[in-house]
PDB file of C-alpha atoms in Angstrom:
ATOM      1  CA  MET A   1       0.101   0.106  -0.030  1.00 43.00           C
ATOM      2  CA  PRO A   2       1.309   3.665  -0.646  1.00 50.00           C
ATOM      3  CA  LEU A   3       2.485   5.464   2.258  1.00 56.00           C
ATOM      4  CA  THR A   4       0.848   8.921   3.117  1.00 69.00           C
ATOM      5  CA  PRO A   5       3.160  11.622   2.472  1.00 77.00           C
ATOM      6  CA  SER A   6       3.796  13.967   5.331  1.00 86.00           C
ATOM      7  CA  TYR A   7       3.215  17.739   5.258  1.00 89.00           C
ATOM      8  CA  PRO A   8       6.833  18.614   5.131  1.00 91.00           C
ATOM      9  CA  GLN A   9       7.153  16.414   1.881  1.00 91.00           C
ATOM     10  CA  LEU A  10       4.260  18.095   0.455  1.00 92.00           C
ATOM     11  CA  LEU A  11       5.317  21.531   1.539  1.00 94.00           C
ATOM     12  CA  LEU A  12       8.770  21.014   0.085  1.00 95.00           C
ATOM     13  CA  ARG A  13       7.537  20.007  -3.101  1.00 95.00           C
ATOM     14  CA  GLY A  14       5.152  23.007  -3.333  1.00 95.00           C
ATOM     15  CA  LEU A  15       7.848  25.377  -2.706  1.00 97.00           C
ATOM     16  CA  LEU A  16      10.084  23.990  -5.271  1.00 97.00           C
ATOM     17  CA  ALA A  17       7.125  23.837  -7.875  1.00 97.00           C
ATOM     18  CA  GLY A  18       6.607  27.571  -6.804  1.00 97.00           C
ATOM     19  CA  LEU A  19      10.218  28.590  -7.290  1.00 97.00           C
ATOM     20  CA  ILE A  20      10.217  27.063 -10.908  1.00 97.00           C
ATOM     21  CA  ALA A  21       6.898  28.605 -11.712  1.00 97.00           C
ATOM     22  CA  GLY A  22       7.869  32.087 -10.341  1.00 97.00           C
ATOM     23  CA  LEU A  23      11.294  31.910 -12.379  1.00 97.00           C
ATOM     24  CA  LEU A  24       9.304  31.086 -15.509  1.00 97.00           C
ATOM     25  CA  ALA A  25       6.576  33.755 -15.009  1.00 97.00           C
ATOM     26  CA  GLY A  26       9.253  36.120 -14.317  1.00 96.00           C
ATOM     27  CA  THR A  27      11.163  35.259 -17.698  1.00 96.00           C
ATOM     28  CA  PHE A  28       7.784  35.931 -19.538  1.00 97.00           C
ATOM     29  CA  ALA A  29       7.297  39.082 -17.660  1.00 95.00           C
ATOM     30  CA  TYR A  30      10.826  40.137 -18.683  1.00 94.00           C
ATOM     31  CA  LEU A  31      10.472  39.329 -22.527  1.00 94.00           C
ATOM     32  CA  ALA A  32       6.811  40.318 -23.014  1.00 94.00           C
ATOM     33  CA  GLY A  33       5.895  42.780 -20.033  1.00 92.00           C
ATOM     34  CA  GLU A  34       8.834  45.001 -19.639  1.00 92.00           C
ATOM     35  CA  PRO A  35       8.788  46.877 -23.066  1.00 92.00           C
ATOM     36  CA  HIS A  36       5.305  47.958 -22.189  1.00 92.00           C
ATOM     37  CA  ILE A  37       6.341  49.246 -18.854  1.00 92.00           C
ATOM     38  CA  ASN A  38       9.217  51.217 -20.159  1.00 90.00           C
ATOM     39  CA  ALA A  39       6.795  52.637 -22.852  1.00 91.00           C
ATOM     40  CA  ALA A  40       4.423  53.753 -20.127  1.00 90.00           C
ATOM     41  CA  ILE A  41       7.105  55.164 -17.983  1.00 88.00           C
ATOM     42  CA  ALA A  42       8.341  57.266 -20.833  1.00 88.00           C
ATOM     43  CA  ILE A  43       4.735  58.633 -21.430  1.00 87.00           C
ATOM     44  CA  GLU A  44       4.638  59.467 -17.515  1.00 81.00           C
ATOM     45  CA  GLU A  45       7.981  61.148 -17.446  1.00 80.00           C
ATOM     46  CA  ALA A  46       7.168  63.279 -20.434  1.00 79.00           C
ATOM     47  CA  GLY A  47       4.438  64.682 -18.543  1.00 66.00           C
ATOM     48  CA  THR A  48       5.976  64.892 -15.129  1.00 67.00           C
ATOM     49  CA  PRO A  49       9.711  64.315 -14.928  1.00 61.00           C
ATOM     50  CA  ALA A  50      10.434  61.867 -12.200  1.00 57.00           C
ATOM     51  CA  GLY A  51      13.181  62.374  -9.527  1.00 56.00           C
ATOM     52  CA  ASP A  52      15.889  59.883  -8.713  1.00 60.00           C
ATOM     53  CA  ALA A  53      14.494  56.425  -7.968  1.00 61.00           C
ATOM     54  CA  LEU A  54      15.591  54.430  -4.981  1.00 60.00           C
ATOM     55  CA  VAL A  55      16.311  51.481  -7.143  1.00 62.00           C
ATOM     56  CA  SER A  56      17.419  51.850 -10.856  1.00 69.00           C
ATOM     57  CA  ARG A  57      15.154  50.465 -13.660  1.00 68.00           C
ATOM     58  CA  ASP A  58      17.916  48.044 -14.616  1.00 72.00           C
ATOM     59  CA  VAL A  59      17.701  46.513 -11.184  1.00 75.00           C
ATOM     60  CA  GLN A  60      13.976  46.627 -11.096  1.00 78.00           C
ATOM     61  CA  SER A  61      13.531  45.112 -14.548  1.00 74.00           C
ATOM     62  CA  GLY A  62      16.496  42.369 -14.031  1.00 79.00           C
ATOM     63  CA  PRO A  63      17.385  40.970 -10.846  1.00 87.00           C
ATOM     64  CA  GLY A  64      14.598  42.633  -8.793  1.00 90.00           C
ATOM     65  CA  LEU A  65      11.935  41.217 -11.231  1.00 92.00           C
ATOM     66  CA  PHE A  66      13.252  37.595 -10.876  1.00 93.00           C
ATOM     67  CA  LEU A  67      13.580  37.948  -7.241  1.00 95.00           C
ATOM     68  CA  ALA A  68      10.045  39.132  -6.838  1.00 94.00           C
ATOM     69  CA  THR A  69       8.410  36.482  -9.069  1.00 95.00           C
ATOM     70  CA  GLY A  70      10.469  33.776  -7.538  1.00 96.00           C
ATOM     71  CA  LEU A  71       9.582  34.559  -3.898  1.00 97.00           C
ATOM     72  CA  TYR A  72       5.951  35.251  -4.962  1.00 96.00           C
ATOM     73  CA  GLY A  73       6.083  31.698  -6.564  1.00 97.00           C
ATOM     74  CA  ILE A  74       7.481  30.191  -3.539  1.00 97.00           C
ATOM     75  CA  ALA A  75       4.770  31.824  -1.154  1.00 97.00           C
ATOM     76  CA  LEU A  76       1.985  30.722  -3.628  1.00 97.00           C
ATOM     77  CA  GLY A  77       3.535  26.978  -3.663  1.00 97.00           C
ATOM     78  CA  GLY A  78       3.416  26.899   0.115  1.00 96.00           C
ATOM     79  CA  ILE A  79       0.025  28.128   0.130  1.00 95.00           C
ATOM     80  CA  LEU A  80      -0.914  25.358  -2.485  1.00 95.00           C
ATOM     81  CA  ALA A  81       0.724  22.668  -0.624  1.00 94.00           C
ATOM     82  CA  THR A  82      -0.949  23.719   2.687  1.00 94.00           C
ATOM     83  CA  ALA A  83      -4.400  23.779   0.979  1.00 92.00           C
ATOM     84  CA  TYR A  84      -3.867  20.332  -0.683  1.00 92.00           C
ATOM     85  CA  THR A  85      -2.869  18.949   2.705  1.00 90.00           C
ATOM     86  CA  VAL A  86      -6.024  20.382   4.359  1.00 89.00           C
ATOM     87  CA  LEU A  87      -8.594  19.696   1.374  1.00 85.00           C
ATOM     88  CA  ARG A  88      -7.387  16.638  -0.099  1.00 79.00           C
ATOM     89  CA  ARG A  89      -9.766  14.152   1.510  1.00 76.00           C
ATOM     90  CA  ARG A  90     -12.855  16.537   0.914  1.00 76.00           C
ATOM     91  CA  LEU A  91     -12.096  16.479  -2.783  1.00 73.00           C
ATOM     92  CA  HIS A  92     -14.309  14.381  -4.867  1.00 65.00           C
ATOM     93  CA  THR A  93     -11.486  12.794  -6.940  1.00 67.00           C
ATOM     94  CA  THR A  94      -9.489   9.689  -6.694  1.00 64.00           C
ATOM     95  CA  GLY A  95      -6.303  11.160  -8.448  1.00 77.00           C
ATOM     96  CA  ASP A  96      -3.728  13.288  -6.691  1.00 80.00           C
ATOM     97  CA  THR A  97      -2.863  14.820 -10.043  1.00 84.00           C
ATOM     98  CA  THR A  98      -6.506  15.960 -10.557  1.00 86.00           C
ATOM     99  CA  ALA A  99      -6.731  17.211  -7.190  1.00 87.00           C
ATOM    100  CA  ALA A 100      -3.517  19.390  -7.525  1.00 89.00           C
ATOM    101  CA  LEU A 101      -4.636  20.715 -10.843  1.00 92.00           C
ATOM    102  CA  GLY A 102      -7.914  21.569  -9.694  1.00 90.00           C
ATOM    103  CA  LEU A 103      -6.921  23.376  -6.807  1.00 93.00           C
ATOM    104  CA  ALA A 104      -4.427  25.371  -8.872  1.00 95.00           C
ATOM    105  CA  ALA A 105      -7.382  26.210 -11.267  1.00 94.00           C
ATOM    106  CA  ALA A 106      -9.607  27.043  -8.461  1.00 94.00           C
ATOM    107  CA  ALA A 107      -6.983  29.409  -7.182  1.00 95.00           C
ATOM    108  CA  TRP A 108      -6.330  31.116 -10.545  1.00 96.00           C
ATOM    109  CA  THR A 109      -9.952  31.710 -10.864  1.00 96.00           C
ATOM    110  CA  GLY A 110     -10.622  33.174  -7.407  1.00 96.00           C
ATOM    111  CA  ILE A 111      -7.239  35.012  -6.992  1.00 96.00           C
ATOM    112  CA  VAL A 112      -6.527  36.287 -10.446  1.00 96.00           C
ATOM    113  CA  LEU A 113      -9.464  36.087 -12.977  1.00 97.00           C
ATOM    114  CA  VAL A 114     -12.268  37.421 -10.701  1.00 96.00           C
ATOM    115  CA  PRO A 115     -10.425  40.472  -9.495  1.00 96.00           C
ATOM    116  CA  TYR A 116      -8.773  40.955 -12.985  1.00 96.00           C
ATOM    117  CA  LEU A 117     -12.152  41.287 -14.871  1.00 96.00           C
ATOM    118  CA  LYS A 118     -13.104  43.954 -12.412  1.00 96.00           C
ATOM    119  CA  TYR A 119     -10.045  45.665 -11.721  1.00 95.00           C
ATOM    120  CA  PRO A 120      -7.613  45.030 -14.609  1.00 94.00           C
ATOM    121  CA  PRO A 121      -3.951  46.139 -13.734  1.00 93.00           C
ATOM    122  CA  ASN A 122      -2.784  49.363 -14.933  1.00 91.00           C
ATOM    123  CA  PRO A 123       0.610  50.608 -16.249  1.00 91.00           C
ATOM    124  CA  PRO A 124       2.586  53.632 -15.093  1.00 87.00           C
ATOM    125  CA  ALA A 125       0.920  57.002 -16.056  1.00 83.00           C
ATOM    126  CA  VAL A 126      -2.541  55.419 -15.454  1.00 88.00           C
ATOM    127  CA  GLY A 127      -4.479  56.054 -12.284  1.00 83.00           C
ATOM    128  CA  ASP A 128      -5.182  58.855  -9.721  1.00 84.00           C
ATOM    129  CA  PRO A 129      -2.601  58.784  -6.821  1.00 85.00           C
ATOM    130  CA  ALA A 130      -5.480  60.395  -4.637  1.00 89.00           C
ATOM    131  CA  THR A 131      -7.511  57.026  -4.904  1.00 91.00           C
ATOM    132  CA  ILE A 132      -4.951  54.649  -4.405  1.00 91.00           C
ATOM    133  CA  ASP A 133      -6.329  53.674  -0.934  1.00 93.00           C
ATOM    134  CA  GLN A 134      -9.751  53.190  -2.244  1.00 94.00           C
ATOM    135  CA  ARG A 135      -8.530  51.076  -5.156  1.00 93.00           C
ATOM    136  CA  THR A 136      -6.367  48.915  -3.071  1.00 94.00           C
ATOM    137  CA  ALA A 137      -9.534  48.267  -0.603  1.00 96.00           C
ATOM    138  CA  ALA A 138     -11.729  47.659  -3.523  1.00 96.00           C
ATOM    139  CA  TYR A 139      -9.014  45.203  -5.137  1.00 96.00           C
ATOM    140  CA  LEU A 140      -8.724  43.395  -1.701  1.00 96.00           C
ATOM    141  CA  ALA A 141     -12.495  43.151  -1.494  1.00 96.00           C
ATOM    142  CA  ALA A 142     -12.535  41.567  -5.145  1.00 96.00           C
ATOM    143  CA  LEU A 143     -10.108  39.090  -4.090  1.00 96.00           C
ATOM    144  CA  ALA A 144     -11.951  37.881  -0.973  1.00 96.00           C
ATOM    145  CA  LEU A 145     -15.216  37.768  -3.117  1.00 96.00           C
ATOM    146  CA  GLY A 146     -13.422  35.889  -5.816  1.00 96.00           C
ATOM    147  CA  LEU A 147     -12.355  33.158  -3.202  1.00 95.00           C
ATOM    148  CA  ALA A 148     -15.763  33.260  -1.806  1.00 96.00           C
ATOM    149  CA  ALA A 149     -17.203  32.696  -5.343  1.00 96.00           C
ATOM    150  CA  VAL A 150     -15.019  29.681  -5.943  1.00 96.00           C
ATOM    151  CA  TRP A 151     -15.964  28.066  -2.358  1.00 95.00           C
ATOM    152  CA  ALA A 152     -19.598  28.785  -3.256  1.00 96.00           C
ATOM    153  CA  ALA A 153     -19.033  26.862  -6.633  1.00 95.00           C
ATOM    154  CA  ALA A 154     -17.402  24.072  -4.656  1.00 91.00           C
ATOM    155  CA  LEU A 155     -20.533  23.704  -2.280  1.00 92.00           C
ATOM    156  CA  ALA A 156     -22.964  23.802  -5.151  1.00 94.00           C
ATOM    157  CA  ALA A 157     -21.049  21.126  -7.006  1.00 90.00           C
ATOM    158  CA  ARG A 158     -21.362  18.841  -4.011  1.00 88.00           C
ATOM    159  CA  THR A 159     -25.145  18.970  -4.028  1.00 90.00           C
ATOM    160  CA  GLN A 160     -25.228  17.099  -7.380  1.00 88.00           C
ATOM    161  CA  THR A 161     -24.288  13.636  -8.496  1.00 86.00           C
ATOM    162  CA  HIS A 162     -23.994  13.504 -12.062  1.00 89.00           C
ATOM    163  CA  PRO A 163     -20.807  15.184 -13.645  1.00 86.00           C
ATOM    164  CA  TRP A 164     -22.738  17.544 -15.963  1.00 91.00           C
ATOM    165  CA  ALA A 165     -25.016  18.499 -13.138  1.00 93.00           C
ATOM    166  CA  ARG A 166     -22.043  19.322 -10.873  1.00 90.00           C
ATOM    167  CA  ALA A 167     -20.423  21.682 -13.575  1.00 92.00           C
ATOM    168  CA  THR A 168     -23.743  23.351 -13.964  1.00 95.00           C
ATOM    169  CA  ALA A 169     -24.317  23.907 -10.435  1.00 95.00           C
ATOM    170  CA  ALA A 170     -20.868  25.052  -9.895  1.00 94.00           C
ATOM    171  CA  THR A 171     -20.820  27.522 -12.933  1.00 95.00           C
ATOM    172  CA  ALA A 172     -24.101  29.022 -11.691  1.00 97.00           C
ATOM    173  CA  ALA A 173     -22.962  29.471  -8.091  1.00 96.00           C
ATOM    174  CA  LEU A 174     -19.912  31.073  -9.340  1.00 96.00           C
ATOM    175  CA  LEU A 175     -21.673  33.504 -11.712  1.00 96.00           C
ATOM    176  CA  VAL A 176     -24.200  34.517  -9.134  1.00 97.00           C
ATOM    177  CA  VAL A 177     -21.680  35.436  -6.518  1.00 96.00           C
ATOM    178  CA  VAL A 178     -19.309  37.205  -9.094  1.00 97.00           C
ATOM    179  CA  THR A 179     -22.304  39.264 -10.518  1.00 96.00           C
ATOM    180  CA  ILE A 180     -23.383  40.402  -6.903  1.00 96.00           C
ATOM    181  CA  ALA A 181     -19.904  41.269  -6.238  1.00 95.00           C
ATOM    182  CA  TYR A 182     -19.166  43.277  -9.179  1.00 96.00           C
ATOM    183  CA  THR A 183     -22.489  45.150  -8.721  1.00 95.00           C
ATOM    184  CA  LEU A 184     -21.518  46.074  -5.118  1.00 95.00           C
ATOM    185  CA  LEU A 185     -17.937  47.037  -5.809  1.00 96.00           C
ATOM    186  CA  PRO A 186     -17.166  50.467  -6.997  1.00 95.00           C
ATOM    187  CA  THR A 187     -15.768  51.230 -10.347  1.00 92.00           C
ATOM    188  CA  PHE A 188     -12.682  53.336 -11.123  1.00 91.00           C
ATOM    189  CA  ASP A 189     -12.217  54.795 -14.600  1.00 87.00           C
ATOM    190  CA  GLU A 190      -8.999  56.829 -14.345  1.00 86.00           C
ATOM    191  CA  VAL A 191      -7.364  56.148 -17.848  1.00 90.00           C
ATOM    192  CA  PRO A 192      -6.300  59.502 -19.445  1.00 88.00           C
ATOM    193  CA  ALA A 193      -7.968  60.058 -22.675  1.00 86.00           C
ATOM    194  CA  ASP A 194      -4.779  60.580 -24.588  1.00 87.00           C
ATOM    195  CA  PHE A 195      -3.090  57.218 -23.227  1.00 90.00           C
ATOM    196  CA  PRO A 196      -2.535  54.720 -26.083  1.00 92.00           C
ATOM    197  CA  ALA A 197      -5.344  52.118 -26.027  1.00 93.00           C
ATOM    198  CA  THR A 198      -2.979  49.483 -27.743  1.00 95.00           C
ATOM    199  CA  LEU A 199      -0.403  50.004 -24.901  1.00 94.00           C
ATOM    200  CA  LEU A 200      -3.061  49.627 -22.216  1.00 94.00           C
ATOM    201  CA  TRP A 201      -4.351  46.488 -23.717  1.00 95.00           C
ATOM    202  CA  ASP A 202      -0.855  44.888 -24.298  1.00 95.00           C
ATOM    203  CA  PHE A 203       0.149  45.671 -20.752  1.00 95.00           C
ATOM    204  CA  ARG A 204      -3.046  43.943 -19.210  1.00 96.00           C
ATOM    205  CA  ILE A 205      -3.040  40.938 -21.615  1.00 97.00           C
ATOM    206  CA  THR A 206       0.782  40.527 -20.572  1.00 96.00           C
ATOM    207  CA  SER A 207       0.004  40.792 -16.893  1.00 96.00           C
ATOM    208  CA  LEU A 208      -2.861  38.204 -17.147  1.00 97.00           C
ATOM    209  CA  GLY A 209      -0.488  35.927 -19.113  1.00 97.00           C
ATOM    210  CA  THR A 210       2.266  36.368 -16.450  1.00 97.00           C
ATOM    211  CA  GLN A 211      -0.157  35.012 -13.798  1.00 97.00           C
ATOM    212  CA  THR A 212      -1.617  32.310 -15.937  1.00 97.00           C
ATOM    213  CA  ILE A 213       1.690  30.931 -16.681  1.00 97.00           C
ATOM    214  CA  LEU A 214       2.694  30.995 -13.006  1.00 97.00           C
ATOM    215  CA  TRP A 215      -0.341  29.124 -11.826  1.00 97.00           C
ATOM    216  CA  THR A 216      -0.178  26.807 -14.678  1.00 96.00           C
ATOM    217  CA  THR A 217       3.355  25.857 -14.083  1.00 97.00           C
ATOM    218  CA  LEU A 218       2.831  25.667 -10.408  1.00 97.00           C
ATOM    219  CA  GLY A 219      -0.181  23.139 -10.874  1.00 95.00           C
ATOM    220  CA  LEU A 220       1.571  21.103 -13.303  1.00 96.00           C
ATOM    221  CA  GLY A 221       4.851  21.096 -11.190  1.00 96.00           C
ATOM    222  CA  PHE A 222       3.308  20.332  -7.893  1.00 95.00           C
ATOM    223  CA  ALA A 223       1.088  17.573  -9.504  1.00 93.00           C
ATOM    224  CA  GLY A 224       4.375  16.206 -11.228  1.00 93.00           C
ATOM    225  CA  LEU A 225       6.425  16.178  -8.041  1.00 93.00           C
ATOM    226  CA  LEU A 226       3.210  14.433  -6.217  1.00 89.00           C
ATOM    227  CA  ALA A 227       3.418  11.757  -8.826  1.00 87.00           C
ATOM    228  CA  ARG A 228       7.090  11.041  -8.400  1.00 86.00           C
ATOM    229  CA  LEU A 229       6.448  10.997  -4.534  1.00 82.00           C
ATOM    230  CA  ALA A 230       3.824   8.519  -4.694  1.00 75.00           C
ATOM    231  CA  HIS A 231       6.053   6.367  -6.904  1.00 71.00           C
ATOM    232  CA  ARG A 232       8.778   6.426  -4.411  1.00 69.00           C
ATOM    233  CA  THR A 233       6.767   5.785  -1.271  1.00 60.00           C
ATOM    234  CA  GLU A 234       4.988   2.888  -2.804  1.00 56.00           C
ATOM    235  CA  THR A 235       5.753  -0.211  -0.599  1.00 45.00           C
ATOM    236  CA  PRO A 236       6.289  -3.401  -2.805  1.00 43.00           C
ATOM    237  CA  VAL A 237       4.181  -6.441  -1.867  1.00 40.00           C
ATOM    238  CA  THR A 238       5.659  -9.739  -2.107  1.00 42.00           C
ATOM    239  CA  PHE A 239       3.401 -12.809  -2.659  1.00 35.00           C
ATOM    240  CA  PRO A 240       4.784 -16.414  -1.666  1.00 41.00           C
TER     241      PRO A 240
END
């Protein structure tokens, strides 16, 4: 019979998968996102010349970027491993791979997609500094409501037995909670009229792509490391 892995074993694999995911997402952000950030900074500085930054752009877009995404990935890997440890027995699936990928997909939906559709990220030169506190509070509220929507979808799915009925109930519950949340949350429209629409679109798509690569790699990496751990902990059975 396979041995049950301990929490430290799961945590270590979650941290490793998170580090790999963070570095890969950082690579994508460096190659695809930094050009858009530099273009937005140029527009911002053309209107209001900036003072000396505490950290130069070369450091921010190079070592600083990979350090930030690496640490962010490690933190998310630890959270995913902890959630897997706590919720594994409650998940209606027999495969560890399916469970790990399902948790990663649910986290991406609640943490990334739901807040993103309401409050997409803005590049430099976009946003009123006077409303930063309100925008931060609203984003955190959207994040909490996104997780609540995913939890509601999971509870709704448990009320059904057939796969199609579970999927329908989960989708309906998710959409209901998200619709209510979007209606109650405030709206901010602070994009300058003369800001290039293409640059804004490209920046937001790149930001979503970075998060998607991070969570996809994290889910796949954690699932793969779980499969290797299960293979190593299998106890051979000898028959007379």
